[in-house]
mmCIF file of C-alpha atoms in Angstrom:
data_model
loop_
_atom_site.group_PDB
_atom_site.id
_atom_site.type_symbol
_atom_site.label_atom_id
_atom_site.label_comp_id
_atom_site.label_asym_id
_atom_site.label_seq_id
_atom_site.Cartn_x
_atom_site.Cartn_y
_atom_site.Cartn_z
ATOM 1 C CA MET A 1 106.100 78.431 102.255
ATOM 2 C CA ALA A 2 108.614 75.797 101.134
ATOM 3 C CA GLU A 3 106.035 74.571 98.623
ATOM 4 C CA GLU A 4 105.803 78.073 97.095
ATOM 5 C CA LYS A 5 109.598 78.279 96.812
ATOM 6 C CA ALA A 6 109.653 74.963 94.989
ATOM 7 C CA LYS A 7 107.335 76.400 92.324
ATOM 8 C CA LEU A 8 109.657 79.318 91.549
ATOM 9 C CA ASP A 9 111.458 78.379 88.333
ATOM 10 C CA LEU A 10 114.393 80.690 87.765
ATOM 11 C CA ASP A 11 115.818 78.814 84.782
ATOM 12 C CA ASN A 12 113.992 80.990 82.274
ATOM 13 C CA LEU A 13 114.171 84.344 84.091
ATOM 14 C CA GLU A 14 115.827 86.272 81.258
ATOM 15 C CA THR A 15 113.423 84.837 78.687
ATOM 16 C CA ARG A 16 110.475 85.867 80.839
ATOM 17 C CA LEU A 17 111.943 89.346 81.389
ATOM 18 C CA ASP A 18 112.276 89.696 77.625
ATOM 19 C CA GLU A 19 108.548 88.997 77.285
ATOM 20 C CA LEU A 20 107.535 91.920 79.515
ATOM 21 C CA ASP A 21 106.228 95.098 77.924
ATOM 22 C CA SER A 22 106.734 98.705 78.905
ATOM 23 C CA ASP A 23 103.549 98.685 80.987
ATOM 24 C CA ALA A 24 105.068 96.069 83.298
ATOM 25 C CA PHE A 25 108.216 98.166 83.713
ATOM 26 C CA ILE A 26 106.218 101.349 84.371
ATOM 27 C CA THR A 27 103.916 99.590 86.842
ATOM 28 C CA VAL A 28 106.834 98.293 88.894
ATOM 29 C CA GLU A 29 108.586 101.658 88.649
ATOM 30 C CA ARG A 30 105.436 103.406 89.938
ATOM 31 C CA GLU A 31 105.148 100.935 92.849
ATOM 32 C CA CYS A 32 108.736 101.629 93.866
ATOM 33 C CA ARG A 33 108.363 105.399 93.580
ATOM 34 C CA LYS A 34 105.154 105.324 95.635
ATOM 35 C CA SER A 35 106.972 103.377 98.338
ATOM 36 C CA ALA A 36 109.633 106.135 98.356
ATOM 37 C CA ASP A 37 112.476 104.000 97.018
ATOM 38 C CA PRO A 38 115.412 106.413 97.372
ATOM 39 C CA THR A 39 117.459 104.920 94.523
ATOM 40 C CA PRO A 40 117.925 107.640 91.865
ATOM 41 C CA ASP A 41 118.085 105.121 89.011
ATOM 42 C CA LEU A 42 115.736 102.262 89.808
ATOM 43 C CA ILE A 43 117.728 99.780 87.728
ATOM 44 C CA TYR A 44 120.118 99.763 90.699
ATOM 45 C CA SER A 45 117.354 99.173 93.259
ATOM 46 C CA SER A 46 117.204 95.624 94.609
ATOM 47 C CA VAL A 47 113.498 96.036 95.303
ATOM 48 C CA PHE A 48 112.788 97.237 91.765
ATOM 49 C CA CYS A 49 114.736 94.357 90.208
ATOM 50 C CA ALA A 50 113.106 91.803 92.497
ATOM 51 C CA LYS A 51 109.619 93.174 91.740
ATOM 52 C CA LEU A 52 110.338 93.165 88.011
ATOM 53 C CA ALA A 53 111.543 89.559 88.272
ATOM 54 C CA ALA A 54 108.371 88.666 90.153
ATOM 55 C CA ALA A 55 106.293 90.257 87.401
ATOM 56 C CA ALA A 56 108.227 88.337 84.752
ATOM 57 C CA LEU A 57 107.823 85.055 86.634
ATOM 58 C CA GLU A 58 104.168 85.840 87.358
ATOM 59 C CA VAL A 59 104.559 85.304 91.091
ATOM 60 C CA PRO A 60 103.917 87.622 94.022
ATOM 61 C CA TYR A 61 106.838 89.826 95.039
ATOM 62 C CA ALA A 62 106.632 88.232 98.492
ATOM 63 C CA GLN A 63 107.632 84.915 96.943
ATOM 64 C CA VAL A 64 110.812 86.406 95.478
ATOM 65 C CA LYS A 65 111.499 88.360 98.667
ATOM 66 C CA ALA A 66 111.212 85.128 100.686
ATOM 67 C CA LEU A 67 114.143 83.532 98.844
ATOM 68 C CA LYS A 68 117.320 82.902 100.796
ATOM 69 C CA MET A 69 119.725 85.807 100.436
ATOM 70 C CA PRO A 70 122.166 84.226 97.924
ATOM 71 C CA VAL A 71 119.304 83.247 95.608
ATOM 72 C CA PHE A 72 117.576 86.614 96.064
ATOM 73 C CA VAL A 73 120.797 88.449 95.187
ATOM 74 C CA ALA A 74 121.256 86.218 92.129
ATOM 75 C CA VAL A 75 117.724 87.063 90.943
ATOM 76 C CA VAL A 76 118.348 90.777 91.467
ATOM 77 C CA GLU A 77 121.695 90.661 89.654
ATOM 78 C CA ARG A 78 120.331 88.618 86.749
ATOM 79 C CA THR A 79 117.477 91.102 86.352
ATOM 80 C CA ARG A 80 119.816 94.101 86.575
ATOM 81 C CA ASN A 81 122.226 92.508 84.086
ATOM 82 C CA PHE A 82 119.323 91.871 81.716
ATOM 83 C CA LEU A 83 118.304 95.528 81.876
ATOM 84 C CA LEU A 84 121.832 96.868 81.500
ATOM 85 C CA LYS A 85 122.701 94.434 78.701
ATOM 86 C CA THR A 86 119.755 95.682 76.684
ATOM 87 C CA LEU A 87 120.808 99.297 77.288
ATOM 88 C CA GLY A 88 124.412 98.476 76.387
ATOM 89 C CA GLU A 89 123.401 96.798 73.145
ATOM 90 C CA THR A 90 121.352 99.867 72.196
ATOM 91 C CA VAL A 91 124.305 102.180 72.859
ATOM 92 C CA ILE A 92 126.673 99.969 70.846
ATOM 93 C CA GLN A 93 124.245 99.833 67.902
ATOM 94 C CA SER A 94 123.820 103.607 67.911
ATOM 95 C CA ASP A 95 127.601 104.086 67.826
ATOM 96 C CA ASN A 96 127.952 101.964 64.673
#
C-alpha cells in the first residue's frame, strides 16, 4: 500500500482536473448518486471531490481514500476550490 501512495503525484492535480471532460464529471456524479450520497450539491461532497480527483489523477478511488486524513482533506479542498473557482470566474465574466 505504501508503494501505491508513493505513486500518487498531487503536484499537478488542478492541471489534471482541467483536462477532464463533462463525461468524467457526469460519471462520478452518477456513481455518487447511485451510492445515495445525501449531499444536495455534490461539489460539497468529500466523496464526490475525492472520486473526481481520482479520475483526474487516473488512479483508483481507493488510492485517494487511503491517504492520511490531512492529505485527503487537502485533495478534497483543492478539487472543490477548482470547481468553485471555475464557477466563480463564469459568474464574474457574465456580470461584465
